[in-house]
PDB file of C-alpha atoms in Angstrom:
ATOM      1  CA  MET G   1     -40.176 -75.310 -85.661  1.00 65.00           C
ATOM      2  CA  ARG G   2     -41.826 -75.457 -89.083  1.00 73.00           C
ATOM      3  CA  PHE G   3     -42.611 -73.552 -91.524  1.00 78.00           C
ATOM      4  CA  ASP G   4     -45.705 -73.784 -94.330  1.00 85.00           C
ATOM      5  CA  LEU G   5     -44.653 -72.184 -97.653  1.00 89.00           C
ATOM      6  CA  VAL G   6     -48.256 -70.469 -98.352  1.00 91.00           C
ATOM      7  CA  ASP G   7     -48.206 -69.167 -94.765  1.00 92.00           C
ATOM      8  CA  LEU G   8     -44.613 -67.188 -95.538  1.00 92.00           C
ATOM      9  CA  GLN G   9     -45.508 -66.471 -99.049  1.00 90.00           C
ATOM     10  CA  LEU G  10     -48.943 -64.961 -96.963  1.00 93.00           C
ATOM     11  CA  PHE G  11     -46.750 -62.729 -94.249  1.00 93.00           C
ATOM     12  CA  VAL G  12     -44.564 -61.517 -97.301  1.00 91.00           C
ATOM     13  CA  ALA G  13     -48.110 -60.934 -98.936  1.00 91.00           C
ATOM     14  CA  VAL G  14     -49.437 -58.924 -95.944  1.00 92.00           C
ATOM     15  CA  ALA G  15     -45.987 -56.983 -95.299  1.00 91.00           C
ATOM     16  CA  ASP G  16     -45.381 -55.857 -98.567  1.00 87.00           C
ATOM     17  CA  SER G  17     -49.066 -54.299 -98.769  1.00 89.00           C
ATOM     18  CA  GLY G  18     -49.328 -52.953 -95.744  1.00 90.00           C
ATOM     19  CA  SER G  19     -52.483 -54.927 -95.334  1.00 92.00           C
ATOM     20  CA  ILE G  20     -54.452 -58.261 -93.897  1.00 93.00           C
ATOM     21  CA  THR G  21     -57.233 -57.606 -97.013  1.00 93.00           C
ATOM     22  CA  HIS G  22     -54.454 -57.114 -99.529  1.00 91.00           C
ATOM     23  CA  GLY G  23     -51.960 -59.492 -98.912  1.00 91.00           C
ATOM     24  CA  ALA G  24     -54.597 -62.053 -98.915  1.00 92.00           C
ATOM     25  CA  ALA G  25     -55.624 -61.577-102.600  1.00 91.00           C
ATOM     26  CA  ARG G  26     -52.290 -61.229-103.242  1.00 87.00           C
ATOM     27  CA  ALA G  27     -51.672 -64.889-102.060  1.00 88.00           C
ATOM     28  CA  ASN G  28     -54.964 -65.727-103.086  1.00 89.00           C
ATOM     29  CA  LEU G  29     -56.789 -66.815-100.317  1.00 91.00           C
ATOM     30  CA  ALA G  30     -59.687 -65.951 -98.405  1.00 93.00           C
ATOM     31  CA  LEU G  31     -59.677 -63.153 -96.052  1.00 92.00           C
ATOM     32  CA  ALA G  32     -60.819 -65.823 -92.392  1.00 93.00           C
ATOM     33  CA  SER G  33     -58.536 -67.726 -93.302  1.00 93.00           C
ATOM     34  CA  ALA G  34     -55.717 -65.079 -94.537  1.00 92.00           C
ATOM     35  CA  SER G  35     -55.594 -63.707 -90.397  1.00 93.00           C
ATOM     36  CA  ALA G  36     -56.222 -67.300 -89.293  1.00 93.00           C
ATOM     37  CA  ARG G  37     -52.980 -67.409 -90.592  1.00 93.00           C
ATOM     38  CA  ILE G  38     -51.198 -64.737 -89.564  1.00 93.00           C
ATOM     39  CA  LYS G  39     -52.265 -65.476 -86.177  1.00 93.00           C
ATOM     40  CA  GLY G  40     -51.437 -69.332 -85.660  1.00 91.00           C
ATOM     41  CA  LEU G  41     -47.670 -67.455 -87.103  1.00 92.00           C
ATOM     42  CA  GLU G  42     -47.874 -65.614 -83.891  1.00 92.00           C
ATOM     43  CA  ALA G  43     -49.286 -68.598 -81.491  1.00 91.00           C
ATOM     44  CA  ASP G  44     -46.084 -71.211 -83.166  1.00 90.00           C
ATOM     45  CA  LEU G  45     -43.631 -68.238 -83.110  1.00 91.00           C
ATOM     46  CA  GLY G  46     -44.916 -67.007 -79.318  1.00 91.00           C
ATOM     47  CA  VAL G  47     -44.510 -63.017 -80.560  1.00 93.00           C
ATOM     48  CA  ALA G  48     -46.062 -60.726 -82.199  1.00 94.00           C
ATOM     49  CA  LEU G  49     -45.798 -60.046 -85.574  1.00 94.00           C
ATOM     50  CA  VAL G  50     -48.053 -57.351 -86.893  1.00 93.00           C
ATOM     51  CA  ARG G  51     -49.940 -54.146 -85.554  1.00 93.00           C
ATOM     52  CA  ARG G  52     -53.240 -54.264 -86.266  1.00 89.00           C
ATOM     53  CA  ARG G  53     -54.175 -50.391 -86.540  1.00 86.00           C
ATOM     54  CA  ARG G  54     -57.392 -48.704 -88.618  1.00 82.00           C
ATOM     55  CA  ARG G  55     -55.906 -48.556 -91.995  1.00 82.00           C
ATOM     56  CA  GLY G  56     -53.975 -51.737 -92.440  1.00 86.00           C
ATOM     57  CA  ILE G  57     -51.334 -52.784 -90.048  1.00 91.00           C
ATOM     58  CA  GLU G  58     -47.234 -52.527 -89.766  1.00 91.00           C
ATOM     59  CA  LEU G  59     -45.102 -54.572 -88.160  1.00 93.00           C
ATOM     60  CA  THR G  60     -43.170 -55.464 -85.033  1.00 93.00           C
ATOM     61  CA  ALA G  61     -39.476 -55.793 -84.458  1.00 92.00           C
ATOM     62  CA  ALA G  62     -40.326 -59.998 -85.352  1.00 93.00           C
ATOM     63  CA  GLY G  63     -42.363 -58.972 -88.036  1.00 92.00           C
ATOM     64  CA  GLU G  64     -39.894 -57.430 -89.874  1.00 91.00           C
ATOM     65  CA  SER G  65     -37.187 -59.617 -89.245  1.00 91.00           C
ATOM     66  CA  LEU G  66     -39.391 -63.029 -90.239  1.00 92.00           C
ATOM     67  CA  ARG G  67     -40.403 -60.806 -93.407  1.00 90.00           C
ATOM     68  CA  ASP G  68     -36.722 -60.601 -94.951  1.00 86.00           C
ATOM     69  CA  HIS G  69     -36.017 -64.304 -93.939  1.00 87.00           C
ATOM     70  CA  ALA G  70     -39.490 -65.367 -95.714  1.00 89.00           C
ATOM     71  CA  ARG G  71     -38.306 -63.237 -98.647  1.00 84.00           C
ATOM     72  CA  THR G  72     -34.563 -65.298 -98.937  1.00 80.00           C
ATOM     73  CA  ILE G  73     -36.938 -68.940 -98.219  1.00 85.00           C
ATOM     74  CA  MET G  74     -39.189 -67.760-101.766  1.00 81.00           C
ATOM     75  CA  HIS G  75     -36.483 -66.493-103.463  1.00 74.00           C
ATOM     76  CA  GLN G  76     -34.806 -70.322-103.101  1.00 74.00           C
ATOM     77  CA  VAL G  77     -37.554 -71.683-103.306  1.00 79.00           C
ATOM     78  CA  ALA G  78     -39.292 -69.971-106.508  1.00 71.00           C
ATOM     79  CA  MET G  79     -34.971 -70.890-107.864  1.00 64.00           C
ATOM     80  CA  MET G  80     -34.849 -74.289-106.696  1.00 72.00           C
ATOM     81  CA  GLN G  81     -38.228 -74.482-108.924  1.00 68.00           C
ATOM     82  CA  GLY G  82     -36.682 -72.570-111.630  1.00 62.00           C
ATOM     83  CA  ASP G  83     -33.543 -75.001-112.533  1.00 61.00           C
ATOM     84  CA  ILE G  84     -35.991 -77.782-111.882  1.00 67.00           C
ATOM     85  CA  ALA G  85     -38.147 -76.692-114.478  1.00 63.00           C
ATOM     86  CA  ALA G  86     -35.515 -75.251-116.750  1.00 56.00           C
ATOM     87  CA  PHE G  87     -33.860 -79.713-117.155  1.00 58.00           C
ATOM     88  CA  ASN G  88     -37.200 -79.809-119.140  1.00 59.00           C
ATOM     89  CA  SER G  89     -37.052 -76.446-121.423  1.00 54.00           C
ATOM     90  CA  GLY G  90     -33.177 -76.868-121.767  1.00 53.00           C
ATOM     91  CA  VAL G  91     -32.313 -73.560-119.751  1.00 53.00           C
ATOM     92  CA  ARG G  92     -30.192 -74.193-117.483  1.00 64.00           C
ATOM     93  CA  ALA G  93     -29.265 -71.214-114.588  1.00 74.00           C
ATOM     94  CA  SER G  94     -30.635 -67.508-113.965  1.00 81.00           C
ATOM     95  CA  VAL G  95     -30.273 -64.855-112.194  1.00 88.00           C
ATOM     96  CA  HIS G  96     -32.793 -62.672-110.141  1.00 88.00           C
ATOM     97  CA  LEU G  97     -32.336 -58.874-110.993  1.00 93.00           C
ATOM     98  CA  LEU G  98     -33.603 -56.302-109.367  1.00 93.00           C
ATOM     99  CA  ALA G  99     -34.829 -52.644-110.823  1.00 92.00           C
ATOM    100  CA  ASN G 100     -36.948 -49.683-109.741  1.00 87.00           C
ATOM    101  CA  THR G 101     -39.643 -48.807-112.328  1.00 85.00           C
ATOM    102  CA  SER G 102     -36.901 -46.203-114.843  1.00 82.00           C
ATOM    103  CA  GLY G 103     -34.591 -49.356-114.984  1.00 85.00           C
ATOM    104  CA  LEU G 104     -37.618 -51.730-115.695  1.00 85.00           C
ATOM    105  CA  SER G 105     -38.946 -49.456-118.722  1.00 83.00           C
ATOM    106  CA  GLU G 106     -36.304 -47.311-120.175  1.00 83.00           C
ATOM    107  CA  TYR G 107     -33.119 -48.303-119.772  1.00 85.00           C
ATOM    108  CA  LEU G 108     -32.561 -51.989-119.417  1.00 91.00           C
ATOM    109  CA  PRO G 109     -34.649 -53.914-122.078  1.00 90.00           C
ATOM    110  CA  LYS G 110     -32.851 -53.762-124.421  1.00 91.00           C
ATOM    111  CA  ALA G 111     -29.508 -54.641-122.900  1.00 94.00           C
ATOM    112  CA  LEU G 112     -31.121 -57.654-121.047  1.00 95.00           C
ATOM    113  CA  GLY G 113     -32.911 -58.645-124.349  1.00 95.00           C
ATOM    114  CA  SER G 114     -29.383 -58.943-125.861  1.00 96.00           C
ATOM    115  CA  PHE G 115     -27.793 -60.999-122.746  1.00 96.00           C
ATOM    116  CA  LEU G 116     -30.833 -63.513-123.402  1.00 95.00           C
ATOM    117  CA  ARG G 117     -29.789 -63.976-127.476  1.00 95.00           C
ATOM    118  CA  GLU G 118     -26.158 -63.889-126.632  1.00 94.00           C
ATOM    119  CA  TYR G 119     -26.379 -66.604-123.631  1.00 90.00           C
ATOM    120  CA  PRO G 120     -29.543 -69.059-124.443  1.00 88.00           C
ATOM    121  CA  ASP G 121     -28.703 -71.322-121.471  1.00 84.00           C
ATOM    122  CA  ILE G 122     -29.675 -68.863-118.808  1.00 87.00           C
ATOM    123  CA  SER G 123     -32.606 -67.166-117.981  1.00 86.00           C
ATOM    124  CA  LEU G 124     -33.828 -63.827-116.396  1.00 90.00           C
ATOM    125  CA  ASP G 125     -35.904 -63.104-113.037  1.00 88.00           C
ATOM    126  CA  VAL G 126     -36.463 -59.642-113.413  1.00 90.00           C
ATOM    127  CA  GLU G 127     -39.171 -57.797-110.093  1.00 89.00           C
ATOM    128  CA  GLU G 128     -39.335 -54.376-109.878  1.00 86.00           C
ATOM    129  CA  ARG G 129     -38.968 -52.981-106.496  1.00 87.00           C
ATOM    130  CA  GLU G 130     -38.207 -49.530-105.181  1.00 82.00           C
ATOM    131  CA  SER G 131     -34.219 -48.461-104.585  1.00 84.00           C
ATOM    132  CA  ALA G 132     -34.334 -49.181-100.777  1.00 81.00           C
ATOM    133  CA  ASP G 133     -36.104 -52.402-101.266  1.00 85.00           C
ATOM    134  CA  ILE G 134     -33.225 -53.178-104.014  1.00 90.00           C
ATOM    135  CA  VAL G 135     -30.841 -53.112-101.020  1.00 89.00           C
ATOM    136  CA  GLY G 136     -32.769 -54.952 -98.744  1.00 86.00           C
ATOM    137  CA  ALA G 137     -33.232 -57.938-100.977  1.00 86.00           C
ATOM    138  CA  ILE G 138     -29.649 -57.532-101.943  1.00 89.00           C
ATOM    139  CA  ALA G 139     -27.808 -57.503 -98.222  1.00 84.00           C
ATOM    140  CA  GLY G 140     -30.146 -60.262 -97.120  1.00 79.00           C
ATOM    141  CA  GLY G 141     -29.530 -62.905-100.142  1.00 80.00           C
ATOM    142  CA  ALA G 142     -32.685 -62.276-102.020  1.00 80.00           C
ATOM    143  CA  ALA G 143     -31.607 -61.004-105.626  1.00 84.00           C
ATOM    144  CA  ASP G 144     -28.609 -61.605-107.089  1.00 84.00           C
ATOM    145  CA  LEU G 145     -28.083 -58.113-108.718  1.00 94.00           C
ATOM    146  CA  GLY G 146     -29.779 -54.274-107.742  1.00 95.00           C
ATOM    147  CA  PHE G 147     -30.167 -51.036-110.638  1.00 94.00           C
ATOM    148  CA  ALA G 148     -31.084 -48.970-108.103  1.00 90.00           C
ATOM    149  CA  ALA G 149     -30.395 -45.191-107.353  1.00 86.00           C
ATOM    150  CA  GLU G 150     -26.999 -45.183-106.522  1.00 88.00           C
ATOM    151  CA  HIS G 151     -27.797 -42.575-103.491  1.00 81.00           C
ATOM    152  CA  ALA G 152     -29.722 -45.955-101.248  1.00 83.00           C
ATOM    153  CA  LEU G 153     -26.793 -48.167-101.906  1.00 89.00           C
ATOM    154  CA  PRO G 154     -24.893 -48.255 -99.217  1.00 89.00           C
ATOM    155  CA  GLU G 155     -21.468 -47.853 -98.833  1.00 89.00           C
ATOM    156  CA  HIS G 156     -20.398 -51.902 -98.866  1.00 91.00           C
ATOM    157  CA  PHE G 157     -21.975 -52.143-102.040  1.00 94.00           C
ATOM    158  CA  GLU G 158     -19.840 -52.749-104.884  1.00 95.00           C
ATOM    159  CA  ARG G 159     -21.606 -50.595-107.930  1.00 95.00           C
ATOM    160  CA  PHE G 160     -20.957 -48.762-111.893  1.00 95.00           C
ATOM    161  CA  SER G 161     -23.332 -46.387-113.094  1.00 92.00           C
ATOM    162  CA  PHE G 162     -25.306 -47.467-116.018  1.00 91.00           C
ATOM    163  CA  GLY G 163     -26.940 -43.269-116.295  1.00 84.00           C
ATOM    164  CA  GLN G 164     -28.736 -40.591-114.340  1.00 85.00           C
ATOM    165  CA  ASP G 165     -32.674 -41.349-114.395  1.00 82.00           C
ATOM    166  CA  ARG G 166     -34.130 -37.326-114.264  1.00 90.00           C
ATOM    167  CA  LEU G 167     -37.322 -37.249-113.386  1.00 94.00           C
ATOM    168  CA  VAL G 168     -39.674 -33.882-115.366  1.00 96.00           C
ATOM    169  CA  LEU G 169     -43.015 -33.133-115.052  1.00 97.00           C
ATOM    170  CA  VAL G 170     -44.800 -33.521-117.987  1.00 97.00           C
ATOM    171  CA  ALA G 171     -48.106 -31.335-118.937  1.00 97.00           C
ATOM    172  CA  PRO G 172     -50.315 -30.293-121.392  1.00 96.00           C
ATOM    173  CA  ARG G 173     -48.615 -27.785-123.906  1.00 92.00           C
ATOM    174  CA  ARG G 174     -50.844 -25.389-124.236  1.00 89.00           C
ATOM    175  CA  SER G 175     -50.917 -25.327-119.927  1.00 91.00           C
ATOM    176  CA  ALA G 176     -49.693 -22.061-117.620  1.00 90.00           C
ATOM    177  CA  PHE G 177     -46.730 -24.972-116.936  1.00 90.00           C
ATOM    178  CA  SER G 178     -45.496 -24.889-120.982  1.00 84.00           C
ATOM    179  CA  GLY G 179     -43.338 -21.952-120.652  1.00 86.00           C
ATOM    180  CA  ARG G 180     -41.306 -22.673-117.615  1.00 92.00           C
ATOM    181  CA  ARG G 181     -38.113 -24.280-117.984  1.00 94.00           C
ATOM    182  CA  GLN G 182     -37.937 -25.837-114.584  1.00 96.00           C
ATOM    183  CA  ILE G 183     -40.500 -25.952-111.137  1.00 96.00           C
ATOM    184  CA  ASP G 184     -40.098 -26.667-107.383  1.00 97.00           C
ATOM    185  CA  PHE G 185     -42.695 -29.645-106.826  1.00 97.00           C
ATOM    186  CA  ILE G 186     -43.911 -28.295-104.422  1.00 96.00           C
ATOM    187  CA  GLU G 187     -45.431 -25.519-107.064  1.00 96.00           C
ATOM    188  CA  VAL G 188     -47.876 -28.090-108.886  1.00 96.00           C
ATOM    189  CA  THR G 189     -48.477 -30.526-105.454  1.00 95.00           C
ATOM    190  CA  ASP G 190     -52.496 -28.860-105.884  1.00 94.00           C
ATOM    191  CA  CYS G 191     -52.745 -29.881-109.781  1.00 96.00           C
ATOM    192  CA  ASP G 192     -54.451 -32.772-110.897  1.00 97.00           C
ATOM    193  CA  PHE G 193     -52.144 -35.832-111.173  1.00 97.00           C
ATOM    194  CA  VAL G 194     -51.557 -38.641-113.670  1.00 97.00           C
ATOM    195  CA  GLY G 195     -49.711 -41.551-112.229  1.00 94.00           C
ATOM    196  CA  LEU G 196     -48.461 -45.105-112.008  1.00 90.00           C
ATOM    197  CA  THR G 197     -50.438 -47.837-110.482  1.00 85.00           C
ATOM    198  CA  ASN G 198     -49.549 -47.695-106.636  1.00 75.00           C
ATOM    199  CA  THR G 199     -47.609 -50.602-106.728  1.00 70.00           C
ATOM    200  CA  THR G 200     -45.029 -49.760-108.810  1.00 79.00           C
ATOM    201  CA  ALA G 201     -41.993 -48.464-107.158  1.00 77.00           C
ATOM    202  CA  LEU G 202     -41.573 -45.242-108.783  1.00 85.00           C
ATOM    203  CA  ALA G 203     -45.071 -44.345-107.549  1.00 88.00           C
ATOM    204  CA  VAL G 204     -43.791 -45.232-104.205  1.00 85.00           C
ATOM    205  CA  HIS G 205     -41.082 -42.404-104.606  1.00 86.00           C
ATOM    206  CA  ILE G 206     -43.201 -40.119-105.558  1.00 92.00           C
ATOM    207  CA  ASP G 207     -45.827 -40.344-102.905  1.00 90.00           C
ATOM    208  CA  ARG G 208     -43.804 -40.549-100.008  1.00 89.00           C
ATOM    209  CA  HIS G 209     -41.760 -37.124-101.146  1.00 92.00           C
ATOM    210  CA  ALA G 210     -45.134 -35.302-101.548  1.00 94.00           C
ATOM    211  CA  ALA G 211     -45.723 -36.941 -97.910  1.00 93.00           C
ATOM    212  CA  ARG G 212     -42.994 -35.186 -96.455  1.00 93.00           C
ATOM    213  CA  LEU G 213     -43.890 -32.151 -98.179  1.00 93.00           C
ATOM    214  CA  GLY G 214     -46.859 -32.357 -96.507  1.00 94.00           C
ATOM    215  CA  VAL G 215     -49.592 -33.327 -99.187  1.00 93.00           C
ATOM    216  CA  ARG G 216     -51.288 -35.663-100.858  1.00 92.00           C
ATOM    217  CA  LEU G 217     -51.341 -35.834-105.032  1.00 95.00           C
ATOM    218  CA  ARG G 218     -54.672 -35.905-106.014  1.00 95.00           C
ATOM    219  CA  LEU G 219     -54.779 -38.159-108.818  1.00 95.00           C
ATOM    220  CA  ARG G 220     -56.744 -38.586-111.524  1.00 95.00           C
ATOM    221  CA  ALA G 221     -55.620 -42.073-112.730  1.00 95.00           C
ATOM    222  CA  ARG G 222     -53.174 -44.533-112.378  1.00 93.00           C
ATOM    223  CA  LEU G 223     -51.867 -46.728-115.621  1.00 92.00           C
ATOM    224  CA  ARG G 224     -49.124 -48.900-116.315  1.00 83.00           C
ATOM    225  CA  ASP G 225     -47.362 -47.281-118.006  1.00 88.00           C
ATOM    226  CA  PHE G 226     -45.107 -44.432-119.304  1.00 92.00           C
ATOM    227  CA  ASP G 227     -46.719 -44.375-122.871  1.00 94.00           C
ATOM    228  CA  ALA G 228     -50.365 -44.399-121.771  1.00 95.00           C
ATOM    229  CA  ILE G 229     -49.409 -41.893-118.698  1.00 96.00           C
ATOM    230  CA  CYS G 230     -48.024 -39.887-121.211  1.00 97.00           C
ATOM    231  CA  ARG G 231     -51.392 -39.491-123.878  1.00 96.00           C
ATOM    232  CA  MET G 232     -53.769 -39.170-120.440  1.00 97.00           C
ATOM    233  CA  VAL G 233     -51.621 -35.408-119.918  1.00 97.00           C
ATOM    234  CA  ALA G 234     -51.983 -34.645-123.800  1.00 96.00           C
ATOM    235  CA  ALA G 235     -55.551 -34.934-123.380  1.00 96.00           C
ATOM    236  CA  GLY G 236     -55.496 -33.011-121.046  1.00 95.00           C
ATOM    237  CA  VAL G 237     -56.480 -34.842-117.869  1.00 96.00           C
ATOM    238  CA  GLY G 238     -53.675 -33.666-115.726  1.00 96.00           C
ATOM    239  CA  VAL G 239     -49.669 -33.462-115.126  1.00 97.00           C
ATOM    240  CA  ALA G 240     -47.543 -35.599-114.359  1.00 97.00           C
ATOM    241  CA  VAL G 241     -44.202 -36.996-113.328  1.00 97.00           C
ATOM    242  CA  VAL G 242     -42.269 -39.320-115.598  1.00 94.00           C
ATOM    243  CA  PRO G 243     -39.011 -39.981-116.595  1.00 91.00           C
ATOM    244  CA  GLU G 244     -36.687 -37.549-118.373  1.00 92.00           C
ATOM    245  CA  ALA G 245     -36.002 -40.813-121.335  1.00 88.00           C
ATOM    246  CA  ALA G 246     -39.509 -41.662-121.978  1.00 90.00           C
ATOM    247  CA  ALA G 247     -40.695 -38.036-121.565  1.00 94.00           C
ATOM    248  CA  ARG G 248     -39.308 -37.125-124.455  1.00 93.00           C
ATOM    249  CA  ARG G 249     -39.691 -40.240-126.262  1.00 92.00           C
ATOM    250  CA  CYS G 250     -43.448 -39.480-125.998  1.00 95.00           C
ATOM    251  CA  ALA G 251     -42.496 -35.438-126.710  1.00 96.00           C
ATOM    252  CA  GLN G 252     -41.659 -36.242-130.639  1.00 95.00           C
ATOM    253  CA  SER G 253     -45.526 -37.628-131.296  1.00 95.00           C
ATOM    254  CA  MET G 254     -47.740 -36.258-128.476  1.00 96.00           C
ATOM    255  CA  PRO G 255     -48.787 -32.472-127.313  1.00 96.00           C
ATOM    256  CA  ILE G 256     -47.229 -32.271-124.467  1.00 97.00           C
ATOM    257  CA  ALA G 257     -44.620 -29.526-122.316  1.00 96.00           C
ATOM    258  CA  LEU G 258     -41.102 -30.595-119.874  1.00 96.00           C
ATOM    259  CA  ILE G 259     -40.835 -29.049-117.450  1.00 97.00           C
ATOM    260  CA  ALA G 260     -37.874 -30.007-115.173  1.00 96.00           C
ATOM    261  CA  ILE G 261     -37.748 -29.792-111.327  1.00 97.00           C
ATOM    262  CA  ARG G 262     -35.366 -28.785-109.056  1.00 96.00           C
ATOM    263  CA  ASP G 263     -35.947 -30.550-106.317  1.00 95.00           C
ATOM    264  CA  ASP G 264     -33.371 -33.126-105.580  1.00 91.00           C
ATOM    265  CA  TRP G 265     -34.603 -36.135-105.448  1.00 91.00           C
ATOM    266  CA  ALA G 266     -35.731 -35.760-108.804  1.00 92.00           C
ATOM    267  CA  ASN G 267     -32.064 -36.337-110.305  1.00 89.00           C
ATOM    268  CA  ARG G 268     -31.248 -39.588-109.690  1.00 83.00           C
ATOM    269  CA  ARG G 269     -27.536 -41.545-110.860  1.00 88.00           C
ATOM    270  CA  LEU G 270     -28.348 -45.348-110.888  1.00 91.00           C
ATOM    271  CA  ALA G 271     -25.983 -47.605-110.774  1.00 94.00           C
ATOM    272  CA  ILE G 272     -25.636 -51.764-111.195  1.00 95.00           C
ATOM    273  CA  CYS G 273     -25.311 -53.079-107.054  1.00 96.00           C
ATOM    274  CA  ALA G 274     -23.958 -56.084-105.789  1.00 95.00           C
ATOM    275  CA  ARG G 275     -22.525 -57.217-102.777  1.00 91.00           C
ATOM    276  CA  SER G 276     -19.949 -58.421-104.655  1.00 91.00           C
ATOM    277  CA  PHE G 277     -19.353 -58.847-107.957  1.00 94.00           C
ATOM    278  CA  LYS G 278     -16.521 -61.737-107.789  1.00 90.00           C
ATOM    279  CA  ASN G 279     -18.510 -63.815-105.386  1.00 86.00           C
ATOM    280  CA  LEU G 280     -21.554 -63.860-108.025  1.00 88.00           C
ATOM    281  CA  PRO G 281     -22.383 -67.264-109.284  1.00 85.00           C
ATOM    282  CA  LYS G 282     -20.615 -67.422-113.043  1.00 87.00           C
ATOM    283  CA  PRO G 283     -24.587 -66.178-114.580  1.00 88.00           C
ATOM    284  CA  ALA G 284     -24.350 -63.232-112.417  1.00 90.00           C
ATOM    285  CA  LYS G 285     -21.304 -62.462-113.769  1.00 92.00           C
ATOM    286  CA  LEU G 286     -21.729 -62.974-117.806  1.00 92.00           C
ATOM    287  CA  LEU G 287     -24.550 -60.459-116.822  1.00 95.00           C
ATOM    288  CA  VAL G 288     -22.523 -58.080-115.345  1.00 95.00           C
ATOM    289  CA  ASP G 289     -19.448 -58.043-118.030  1.00 95.00           C
ATOM    290  CA  HIS G 290     -22.296 -57.686-120.311  1.00 96.00           C
ATOM    291  CA  LEU G 291     -24.264 -54.647-118.750  1.00 95.00           C
ATOM    292  CA  ARG G 292     -20.851 -53.429-118.773  1.00 94.00           C
ATOM    293  CA  LYS G 293     -20.262 -53.291-121.566  1.00 92.00           C
ATOM    294  CA  ALA G 294     -23.729 -51.665-122.804  1.00 90.00           C
ATOM    295  CA  VAL G 295     -22.983 -48.630-120.569  1.00 83.00           C
ATOM    296  CA  ARG G 296     -19.596 -47.700-122.457  1.00 65.00           C
TER     297      ARG G 296
END
């Protein structure tokens, strides 16, 4: 049985986006070519991998298994390419770290920056994922370390705390909500919202909990960073849900109000995690030691 790396890369892109159209765009393939490649995979394997729906696709059990294995293979290929290329640049090792949106934007940059300065022969491959996806990737061997919400971690994962990620509602300072200290998320689901681009882990997290309430948020704008979101809120475009650390930083220079969200999903303890810290490659162990010191 032979697998084409382009096919595997395409299948992961289709699985992650839930759409052959969007997956083809991510893989830089024409839609007709992508569709033919997926059908070719199914024919070669003798099983259905996707179920085609009116709005995108969903994976079969076989498709989910192929996605997990394909992710591991693509990670190993990327690691191989990186390690070989590193001999030209002088870098000799790399660590693959998955992090949720808050970790990537608010908590990790300073610690990772100091790590890279201390270890010039190690490079970092940092990828944004939702906490549940981080768990799956680490369990499947597709990443060394994760930075995720602790409630999503299985018991057998090793971890250590790296702070608390409180999500807060940000509203214009003169809005009807600005005098509130706390609020239930259901109270604001009929408001106009400003959010992150829909491919970010935090956007998926918020949309998922809105769906559990039976609502679809009305997004007036989607942007790539919390500062831009808070500026839109300050301009009166809508309200937003952002990490408290980012909101407090923005509130120093913008006319916005911060309101605590009572819902449990808005208060998350964050942790660095792995299947086993002891069994990590040496570069990853060095990063773990550095991050432990960063939280003391």
